[in-house]
Tab-separated table of C-alpha atoms and ligand atoms in Angstrom:
chain	number	residue	atom	x	y	z
A	893	MET	CA	14.149	-16.791	9.835
A	894	LYS	CA	11.068	-16.151	12.296
A	895	ILE	CA	9.670	-13.026	11.385
A	896	GLY	CA	6.888	-11.267	13.312
A	897	ILE	CA	5.072	-8.725	10.740
A	898	VAL	CA	2.402	-5.943	12.467
A	899	LEU	CA	0.392	-4.584	10.124
A	900	TYR	CA	-3.000	-3.344	9.427
A	901	PRO	CA	-5.338	-5.843	8.300
A	902	THR	CA	-7.855	-3.858	6.185
A	903	TYR	CA	-7.666	-2.662	2.533
A	904	GLY	CA	-4.931	0.209	2.896
A	905	GLY	CA	-2.127	-0.174	0.499
A	906	SER	CA	0.042	-0.753	3.896
A	907	GLY	CA	-1.803	-4.031	4.735
A	908	VAL	CA	-1.638	-5.381	1.716
A	909	VAL	CA	1.873	-5.028	1.117
A	910	ALA	CA	2.386	-6.387	4.444
A	911	THR	CA	0.349	-9.342	3.844
A	912	GLU	CA	1.959	-10.046	0.332
A	913	LEU	CA	5.229	-9.642	1.522
A	914	GLY	CA	4.842	-12.137	4.673
A	915	LYS	CA	3.209	-14.874	2.181
A	916	ALA	CA	5.968	-14.479	-0.389
A	917	LEU	CA	8.419	-15.185	2.370
A	918	ALA	CA	6.777	-18.126	3.831
A	919	GLU	CA	6.836	-19.582	0.496
A	920	LYS	CA	10.785	-18.993	0.523
A	921	GLY	CA	10.818	-21.032	3.611
A	922	HIS	CA	10.698	-18.317	6.515
A	923	GLU	CA	8.276	-18.536	9.331
A	924	ILE	CA	6.073	-15.870	9.297
A	925	HIS	CA	4.108	-14.571	12.128
A	926	PHE	CA	1.075	-11.972	11.403
A	927	VAL	CA	0.050	-10.075	14.560
A	928	THR	CA	-2.928	-7.748	14.393
A	929	TYR	CA	-6.590	-7.119	15.394
A	930	SER	CA	-8.424	-9.377	12.727
A	931	GLN	CA	-7.236	-11.766	9.999
A	932	PRO	CA	-5.419	-9.725	7.195
A	933	VAL	CA	-8.095	-9.366	4.107
A	934	ARG	CA	-5.300	-10.700	1.786
A	935	LEU	CA	-4.183	-13.765	3.778
A	936	GLY	CA	-6.467	-16.194	2.505
A	937	SER	CA	-6.804	-19.556	4.069
A	938	PHE	CA	-4.782	-21.803	5.795
A	939	ARG	CA	-0.889	-22.000	4.275
A	940	GLU	CA	2.441	-23.461	5.158
A	941	ASN	CA	4.724	-21.595	7.540
A	942	VAL	CA	2.218	-18.650	8.139
A	943	TYR	CA	0.425	-18.314	11.383
A	944	TYR	CA	-1.673	-15.821	12.827
A	945	HIS	CA	-2.043	-14.117	16.413
A	946	GLU	CA	-5.144	-11.907	17.253
A	947	VAL	CA	-4.853	-9.022	19.456
A	948	SER	CA	-8.174	-8.252	20.909
A	949	VAL	CA	-8.761	-5.478	23.321
A	950	SER	CA	-11.510	-6.358	26.193
A	951	ASP	CA	-14.056	-3.717	25.935
A	952	TYR	CA	-13.815	-2.305	29.915
A	953	PRO	CA	-16.442	0.186	30.868
A	954	LEU	CA	-13.565	2.517	31.895
A	955	PHE	CA	-12.198	2.822	29.015
A	956	GLU	CA	-13.536	5.541	26.250
A	957	PHE	CA	-10.647	4.712	24.036
A	958	GLN	CA	-9.689	1.237	23.715
A	959	PRO	CA	-6.013	1.046	24.700
A	960	TYR	CA	-4.517	-0.951	21.420
A	961	GLU	CA	-1.489	-0.397	21.651
A	962	THR	CA	-0.740	-1.541	25.202
A	963	VAL	CA	-2.333	-4.825	24.066
A	964	LEU	CA	-0.522	-5.256	21.158
A	965	ALA	CA	3.061	-4.437	22.645
A	966	SER	CA	1.961	-7.423	25.264
A	967	LYS	CA	0.979	-9.539	22.446
A	968	LEU	CA	4.371	-9.055	20.769
A	969	VAL	CA	6.174	-9.732	24.388
A	970	ASP	CA	4.017	-13.310	24.297
A	971	VAL	CA	4.641	-14.024	20.389
A	972	VAL	CA	8.374	-13.107	20.352
A	973	LYS	CA	9.136	-15.245	23.687
A	974	TYR	CA	7.102	-18.291	22.827
A	975	GLU	CA	7.590	-18.486	18.729
A	976	LYS	CA	11.615	-17.658	19.412
A	977	LEU	CA	11.140	-15.031	16.807
A	978	ASP	CA	14.356	-13.790	15.077
A	979	ILE	CA	13.025	-10.091	14.263
A	980	LEU	CA	9.702	-7.820	14.020
A	981	HIS	CA	8.852	-6.102	11.071
A	982	VAL	CA	6.622	-3.256	11.674
A	983	HIS	CA	3.971	-1.526	8.960
A	984	TYR	CA	2.987	1.623	9.338
A	985	ALA	CA	4.553	4.064	12.140
A	986	ILE	CA	1.261	4.761	14.356
A	987	PRO	CA	0.832	3.147	16.719
A	988	HIS	CA	3.046	-0.113	15.441
A	989	ALA	CA	6.510	1.453	15.685
A	990	SER	CA	6.263	2.616	19.226
A	991	ALA	CA	4.448	-0.927	20.148
A	992	ALA	CA	7.320	-2.761	19.123
A	993	TYR	CA	9.500	-0.581	20.938
A	994	MET	CA	7.991	-0.992	24.154
A	995	ALA	CA	8.080	-5.049	23.192
A	996	GLN	CA	11.810	-4.831	22.628
A	997	GLN	CA	12.100	-2.848	26.227
A	998	ILE	CA	9.932	-5.151	28.236
A	999	LEU	CA	11.923	-8.561	26.575
A	1000	LYS	CA	15.402	-6.982	27.206
A	1001	THR	CA	14.561	-7.083	31.005
A	1002	GLN	CA	13.811	-11.257	30.647
A	1003	GLY	CA	17.263	-11.120	28.656
A	1004	ILE	CA	15.697	-11.321	25.184
A	1005	ASP	CA	16.973	-9.499	22.582
A	1006	ILE	CA	14.671	-8.436	19.573
A	1007	PRO	CA	15.763	-6.005	16.716
A	1008	PHE	CA	12.353	-4.222	14.985
A	1009	ILE	CA	12.393	-2.787	11.552
A	1010	THR	CA	9.846	0.221	10.680
A	1011	THR	CA	8.369	0.266	7.452
A	1012	LEU	CA	6.765	3.962	6.728
A	1013	HIS	CA	4.509	4.016	4.173
A	1014	GLY	CA	3.245	7.498	3.916
A	1015	THR	CA	0.079	8.904	5.628
A	1016	ASP	CA	1.644	8.016	8.970
A	1017	ILE	CA	4.351	10.605	8.099
A	1018	THR	CA	2.488	12.766	5.379
A	1019	LEU	CA	-0.713	13.024	7.149
A	1020	VAL	CA	-1.250	11.906	10.409
A	1021	GLY	CA	2.131	11.283	11.557
A	1022	ARG	CA	2.899	15.553	11.100
A	1023	ASP	CA	-0.043	15.933	13.709
A	1024	GLN	CA	1.666	17.382	16.657
A	1025	SER	CA	0.194	15.078	19.064
A	1026	PHE	CA	2.055	12.122	17.373
A	1027	GLU	CA	5.077	13.621	16.279
A	1028	PRO	CA	7.659	12.996	19.671
A	1029	VAL	CA	6.538	9.477	19.612
A	1030	ILE	CA	7.303	8.934	15.847
A	1031	THR	CA	10.460	10.903	16.022
A	1032	PHE	CA	11.463	8.912	18.889
A	1033	CYS	CA	10.612	5.700	17.403
A	1034	LEU	CA	12.091	6.225	14.001
A	1035	ASN	CA	15.597	6.684	16.137
A	1036	GLN	CA	15.231	3.632	18.105
A	1037	SER	CA	13.775	1.297	15.161
A	1038	ASN	CA	16.951	-1.068	14.474
A	1039	ALA	CA	16.344	-0.356	10.548
A	1040	VAL	CA	13.805	2.147	9.003
A	1041	THR	CA	12.631	1.724	4.965
A	1042	ALA	CA	10.770	3.957	3.141
A	1043	VAL	CA	8.461	2.649	0.288
A	1044	SER	CA	9.291	5.313	-2.100
A	1045	GLU	CA	12.735	8.157	-2.313
A	1046	SER	CA	9.988	11.028	-2.069
A	1047	LEU	CA	8.493	9.724	1.385
A	1048	ARG	CA	12.318	9.107	2.276
A	1049	LYS	CA	12.971	13.145	1.612
A	1050	ASP	CA	9.878	13.853	3.637
A	1051	THR	CA	10.553	12.194	6.480
A	1052	TYR	CA	13.608	13.917	6.867
A	1053	ASN	CA	11.830	17.010	6.449
A	1054	HIS	CA	9.063	16.636	9.034
A	1055	PHE	CA	11.010	14.943	11.362
A	1056	ASP	CA	14.200	15.546	13.640
A	1057	THR	CA	15.884	12.246	12.436
A	1058	ASP	CA	19.335	12.076	10.207
A	1059	ARG	CA	19.033	8.127	11.017
A	1060	GLU	CA	19.666	6.214	7.817
A	1061	ILE	CA	16.278	5.206	5.966
A	1062	GLN	CA	16.819	2.918	3.185
A	1063	VAL	CA	14.121	2.885	0.372
A	1064	ILE	CA	12.702	-0.495	-0.190
A	1065	PRO	CA	9.812	0.079	-2.729
A	1066	ASN	CA	6.618	-1.506	-2.960
A	1067	PHE	CA	5.903	-4.737	-5.416
A	1068	ILE	CA	3.527	-6.629	-7.325
A	1069	GLU	CA	2.840	-9.678	-8.739
A	1070	SER	CA	2.338	-9.053	-12.652
A	1071	MET	CA	1.003	-10.913	-15.680
A	1072	ASP	CA	3.552	-12.430	-17.657
A	1073	GLN	CA	1.603	-11.118	-20.805
A	1074	LEU	CA	-1.205	-8.958	-21.782
A	1075	GLN	CA	-4.113	-11.387	-21.453
A	1076	PRO	CA	-6.999	-11.190	-23.522
A	1077	VAL	CA	-10.236	-9.702	-21.551
A	1078	ASP	CA	-12.729	-11.896	-20.115
A	1079	LEU	CA	-15.557	-10.446	-22.644
A	1080	GLN	CA	-18.326	-12.347	-20.313
A	1081	VAL	CA	-17.304	-10.179	-17.456
A	1082	ARG	CA	-16.812	-7.109	-19.268
A	1083	ARG	CA	-20.128	-7.319	-20.826
A	1084	LYS	CA	-21.796	-7.160	-17.474
A	1085	TYR	CA	-20.578	-3.637	-17.145
A	1086	ALA	CA	-19.855	-2.069	-21.024
A	1087	ASP	CA	-20.551	-2.754	-24.503
A	1088	ASP	CA	-17.748	-3.443	-26.565
A	1089	ASP	CA	-17.035	-0.320	-27.506
A	1090	VAL	CA	-17.490	1.795	-24.462
A	1091	LYS	CA	-14.355	1.975	-22.526
A	1092	ILE	CA	-13.923	1.556	-18.749
A	1093	ILE	CA	-12.035	3.843	-16.675
A	1094	THR	CA	-11.437	2.766	-12.945
A	1095	HIS	CA	-10.489	3.968	-9.704
A	1096	THR	CA	-9.993	2.236	-7.006
A	1097	SER	CA	-9.103	3.436	-3.187
A	1098	ASN	CA	-10.640	3.903	0.310
A	1099	PHE	CA	-12.404	7.276	-0.826
A	1100	ARG	CA	-10.495	9.501	1.588
A	1101	LYS	CA	-10.234	13.061	1.002
A	1102	VAL	CA	-6.433	12.837	-0.029
A	1103	LYS	CA	-7.819	10.560	-3.327
A	1104	ARG	CA	-9.728	13.639	-4.680
A	1105	ILE	CA	-12.787	11.710	-5.939
A	1106	GLU	CA	-14.228	14.751	-7.164
A	1107	ASP	CA	-11.473	14.905	-9.785
A	1108	VAL	CA	-11.815	11.311	-10.509
A	1109	VAL	CA	-15.935	11.950	-11.488
A	1110	THR	CA	-14.648	15.596	-13.232
A	1111	VAL	CA	-12.137	13.786	-15.125
A	1112	PHE	CA	-14.448	10.717	-16.193
A	1113	HIS	CA	-17.376	13.147	-16.861
A	1114	LYS	CA	-14.924	15.149	-19.405
A	1115	ILE	CA	-13.891	12.103	-21.114
A	1116	SER	CA	-17.772	10.558	-21.270
A	1117	GLN	CA	-18.580	13.872	-23.290
A	1118	GLU	CA	-16.020	12.555	-26.095
A	1119	ILE	CA	-15.980	9.188	-25.952
A	1120	PRO	CA	-18.656	6.454	-24.661
A	1121	ALA	CA	-17.557	5.394	-21.479
A	1122	LYS	CA	-18.307	4.058	-18.008
A	1123	LEU	CA	-16.709	4.496	-14.454
A	1124	LEU	CA	-16.092	1.571	-12.083
A	1125	LEU	CA	-15.401	2.604	-8.628
A	1126	ALA	CA	-14.037	0.175	-6.498
A	1127	GLY	CA	-13.449	0.642	-2.368
A	1128	ASP	CA	-15.520	2.695	0.313
A	1129	GLY	CA	-15.158	5.567	2.532
A	1130	PRO	CA	-15.848	8.869	3.568
A	1131	GLU	CA	-15.855	10.360	0.003
A	1132	ARG	CA	-17.939	7.969	-1.662
A	1133	ASN	CA	-20.945	10.191	-0.757
A	1134	VAL	CA	-19.484	13.420	-2.715
A	1135	ALA	CA	-18.942	10.775	-5.881
A	1136	GLU	CA	-22.916	9.662	-5.573
A	1137	ARG	CA	-23.852	12.912	-5.364
A	1138	MET	CA	-21.729	14.792	-8.247
A	1139	ALA	CA	-23.098	11.360	-10.590
A	1140	ARG	CA	-26.293	12.455	-9.585
A	1141	ASP	CA	-26.030	16.050	-10.402
A	1142	LEU	CA	-23.875	15.998	-13.851
A	1143	ASN	CA	-26.858	13.175	-14.691
A	1144	ILE	CA	-24.009	10.598	-15.180
A	1145	CYS	CA	-25.321	8.036	-12.977
A	1146	GLU	CA	-25.934	5.335	-15.498
A	1147	ASN	CA	-22.645	5.313	-16.417
A	1148	VAL	CA	-20.855	5.419	-13.003
A	1149	ILE	CA	-20.945	2.204	-11.246
A	1150	PHE	CA	-19.871	1.693	-7.666
A	1151	VAL	CA	-18.885	-1.719	-6.824
A	1152	GLY	CA	-17.958	-1.175	-3.151
A	1153	LYS	CA	-15.394	-3.263	-1.602
A	1154	VAL	CA	-13.315	-5.457	-3.381
A	1155	ARG	CA	-10.964	-8.245	-2.182
A	1156	ASP	CA	-9.253	-8.473	-5.038
A	1157	THR	CA	-9.268	-5.463	-7.250
A	1158	SER	CA	-6.925	-7.145	-10.146
A	1159	HIS	CA	-10.380	-8.394	-11.398
A	1160	VAL	CA	-11.677	-5.546	-11.740
A	1161	LEU	CA	-9.012	-4.236	-13.358
A	1162	GLU	CA	-8.332	-6.811	-15.855
A	1163	ILE	CA	-11.659	-5.321	-17.511
A	1164	SER	CA	-10.455	-1.839	-17.780
A	1165	ASP	CA	-8.605	0.414	-19.925
A	1166	LEU	CA	-7.273	3.145	-18.125
A	1167	PHE	CA	-7.085	3.726	-14.040
A	1168	ILE	CA	-7.221	7.176	-13.028
A	1169	LEU	CA	-5.341	8.333	-9.733
A	1170	PRO	CA	-5.624	12.021	-9.129
A	1171	SER	CA	-4.548	12.236	-5.358
A	1172	GLU	CA	-3.192	15.146	-3.833
A	1173	THR	CA	-0.645	13.186	-2.160
A	1174	GLU	CA	0.697	9.739	-2.363
A	1175	SER	CA	3.781	7.970	-1.189
A	1176	PHE	CA	3.618	5.344	-3.928
A	1177	GLY	CA	0.443	4.524	-5.251
A	1178	LEU	CA	0.420	0.702	-4.992
A	1179	ALA	CA	-2.972	1.147	-6.679
A	1180	ALA	CA	-1.497	2.544	-9.643
A	1181	LEU	CA	1.089	-0.145	-9.818
A	1182	GLU	CA	-1.728	-3.027	-9.313
A	1183	ALA	CA	-3.319	-1.325	-12.676
A	1184	MET	CA	-0.077	-1.537	-14.250
A	1185	ALA	CA	0.318	-4.820	-13.575
A	1186	VAL	CA	-2.473	-6.212	-15.608
A	1187	GLY	CA	-1.585	-3.603	-18.598
A	1188	VAL	CA	-3.948	-0.917	-17.703
A	1189	PRO	CA	-2.393	2.517	-17.927
A	1190	VAL	CA	-2.517	5.185	-15.572
A	1191	ILE	CA	-3.981	8.811	-15.345
A	1192	SER	CA	-2.346	10.386	-12.158
A	1193	SER	CA	-1.255	13.478	-10.105
A	1194	ASN	CA	2.331	14.075	-10.207
A	1195	THR	CA	2.356	14.282	-6.676
A	1196	GLY	CA	4.846	12.396	-3.779
A	1197	GLY	CA	5.875	9.123	-5.583
A	1198	ILE	CA	3.449	8.557	-7.846
A	1199	PRO	CA	6.440	9.742	-10.663
A	1200	GLU	CA	8.940	6.632	-9.297
A	1201	VAL	CA	6.166	4.318	-10.131
A	1202	ASN	CA	4.008	6.379	-13.404
A	1203	ILE	CA	6.221	7.122	-16.080
A	1204	HIS	CA	4.921	10.146	-17.916
A	1205	ASN	CA	3.823	9.212	-21.716
A	1206	TYR	CA	4.809	5.655	-21.125
A	1207	SER	CA	2.865	3.964	-18.835
A	1208	GLY	CA	0.279	6.752	-18.523
A	1209	PHE	CA	0.631	10.359	-17.816
A	1210	LEU	CA	1.594	12.708	-15.016
A	1211	SER	CA	-0.793	16.225	-14.483
A	1212	TYR	CA	-0.398	18.629	-11.310
A	1213	VAL	CA	-2.692	17.994	-8.799
A	1214	GLY	CA	-6.590	19.209	-9.594
A	1215	ASP	CA	-5.735	20.044	-13.260
A	1216	THR	CA	-8.345	17.963	-14.541
A	1217	ASP	CA	-8.887	19.341	-17.847
A	1218	ASP	CA	-4.777	17.747	-18.351
A	1219	MET	CA	-5.797	14.384	-16.943
A	1220	ALA	CA	-8.994	14.449	-19.513
A	1221	ARG	CA	-6.961	15.579	-22.476
A	1222	ASN	CA	-4.643	12.844	-21.682
A	1223	ALA	CA	-6.746	10.245	-21.166
A	1224	ILE	CA	-9.023	11.156	-24.697
A	1225	SER	CA	-5.585	11.190	-26.579
A	1226	LEU	CA	-4.953	7.623	-25.349
A	1227	LEU	CA	-8.889	6.493	-25.861
A	1228	LYS	CA	-9.042	7.801	-28.921
A	1229	ASN	CA	-6.180	6.113	-30.495
A	1230	GLU	CA	-6.388	2.084	-29.950
A	1231	LYS	CA	-2.591	1.653	-31.769
A	1232	LYS	CA	-1.084	4.093	-28.856
A	1233	LEU	CA	-3.425	2.690	-26.077
A	1234	GLN	CA	-2.413	-0.836	-27.083
A	1235	GLN	CA	1.157	0.406	-26.743
A	1236	PHE	CA	0.572	2.139	-23.441
A	1237	LYS	CA	-1.019	-1.267	-22.212
A	1238	GLU	CA	2.184	-3.260	-22.735
A	1239	GLN	CA	4.578	-0.590	-21.749
A	1240	SER	CA	2.730	-0.165	-18.393
A	1241	LEU	CA	2.819	-3.859	-18.006
A	1242	LYS	CA	6.616	-3.658	-18.519
A	1243	ARG	CA	7.193	-0.941	-16.434
A	1244	ALA	CA	5.121	-2.944	-13.454
A	1245	LYS	CA	7.743	-5.796	-13.806
A	1246	ASP	CA	10.687	-3.399	-12.648
A	1247	PHE	CA	8.740	-3.718	-9.050
A	1248	SER	CA	8.569	-7.707	-9.261
A	1249	ILE	CA	8.316	-9.649	-5.929
A	1250	GLU	CA	11.861	-11.018	-7.053
A	1251	LYS	CA	13.751	-8.134	-7.446
A	1252	VAL	CA	11.716	-6.681	-4.174
A	1253	LEU	CA	11.799	-9.627	-1.709
A	1254	PRO	CA	15.794	-10.347	-1.374
A	1255	MET	CA	15.933	-6.207	-0.472
A	1256	TYR	CA	13.931	-7.382	2.836
A	1257	GLU	CA	15.677	-10.934	3.330
A	1258	GLU	CA	19.040	-8.765	3.441
A	1259	LEU	CA	17.916	-6.258	5.487
A	1260	TYR	CA	16.379	-8.509	7.882
A	1261	MET	CA	20.191	-11.065	8.000
A	1262	SER	CA	21.804	-7.658	8.455
A	1263	VAL	CA	19.550	-6.507	11.399
A	1264	VAL	CA	19.535	-9.478	12.998
A	1265	GLN	CA	23.341	-9.755	12.712
A	1266	LYS	CA	24.215	-6.512	13.547
A	1267	ALA	CA	22.088	-6.841	17.047
A	1268	LYS	CA	23.850	-10.062	18.097
A	1269	VAL	CA	27.120	-7.977	17.093
A	1270	GLU	CA	25.856	-5.183	19.290
A	1271	ASN	CA	24.438	-7.664	22.475
A	1272	GLY	CA	28.136	-9.732	22.271
A	1273	GLU	CA	26.485	-13.253	20.968
A	1274	LEU	CA	28.654	-12.247	18.204
A	1275	LYS	CA	31.929	-11.204	17.701
A	1276	ILE	CA	33.451	-9.343	14.901
A	1277	LYS	CA	36.832	-11.292	13.363
A	1278	ASN	CA	39.239	-9.010	12.537
B	1366	LIG	O1	-3.605	5.362	0.715
B	1366	LIG	C1	-4.076	5.195	1.802
B	1366	LIG	O2	-4.926	6.044	2.219
B	1366	LIG	C2	-3.663	4.245	2.762
B	1366	LIG	C3	-2.107	3.998	2.617
B	1366	LIG	C4	-1.738	2.722	3.955
B	1366	LIG	O3	-1.062	3.191	4.982
B	1366	LIG	O4	-2.369	1.678	3.648
B	1366	LIG	O5	-1.640	4.124	1.925
B	1366	LIG	C5	-0.065	4.409	1.383
B	1366	LIG	O6	0.684	3.279	1.589
B	1366	LIG	C6	0.389	2.754	0.666
B	1366	LIG	C7	1.132	1.161	0.513
B	1366	LIG	O7	2.714	1.748	0.567
B	1366	LIG	C8	1.086	3.484	-0.700
B	1366	LIG	O8	0.924	2.887	-1.763
B	1366	LIG	C9	-0.004	5.014	-0.468
B	1366	LIG	O9	0.814	5.550	-1.581
B	1366	LIG	C10	-0.033	5.154	0.694
B	1366	LIG	N1	-0.697	6.347	0.748
B	1366	LIG	C11	-0.388	7.693	0.519
B	1366	LIG	O10	0.454	8.476	0.786
B	1366	LIG	C12	-1.964	9.023	0.521
């Protein structure tokens, strides 16, 4: 199939999932056309069956705000028409779904029918989308998409709670390529950050408020009072200065290492003993799954879709949002008991395998086929045999 994928190309989970999905589909022989405003970070170099179409908005003095959505819709019209795409798959509703709808309508006037699928990732529904200024457009786009998917059952429920739609939403979880089995840690790399008797706790995110960075530092501080430990923080964003200030105030700067934005977080995770994700809300928690995929247990909040990924007392522990005492207690109990820690490492890897790309990719392929088929029947290109 020829598939157009629209995504945010930066470090967010939705962009990572969309890029990895496109790469995996290309490896299976599909022709993939990524459409976005800059080269997706995880795309890497030139590869077979993968094309990238850049959306660039001209900086006209009249525009105080650049009309990205309009240019994206025009680009989609162009790419669908000239690359002869079968389907569009947009990741993140705002503004990708409305741009796809606009492109679909324009193409219809030119005799081209293109179905589009919208995949909801979380903040497009739970945070940004709930904003009254977006709500009517999102509701409309959900209802107009040829299919809608959500990355967790929790997000599916949230969507029905927040939006006036009764259209079917299929849950297709995020996926990951995990290690086959636990690998020995590269001690040369690890020793650059911590001595062998010091535990490494990691958090990766875009450092937004919803990630509760202050809880990450608080939990780490409590752990480090009982166990020699270092905190590795990968990523960057508006709350980074909060973490920096807290580390200074708590006098733990030398044990808190900011590694900044990292293209492939698996290298940081591979030297870690524990991962912390205390988010306020999280539709899925791809960062937790990425940790589990390299055998790192997760201490997390029990919000949104996280419990669908991290299994309490198996791949890690769940606590109520903000309960840093409980998070620290769970972390300490694990870090103090080598045998239990090893067992949890193996269990997290095992759990991550439930989200293997081999299991999830066919779900998308089946959906693409059924949507294209249905669109052809509706347009009279295909007749259903009785
Ligand atoms: O977490 C973010 O702020 C980024 C955001 C995104 O759109 O990239 O992440 C959302 O989508 C990820 C991929 O599906 C999910 O794993 C994250 O849980 C979700 N974030 C939230 O719901 C806060």
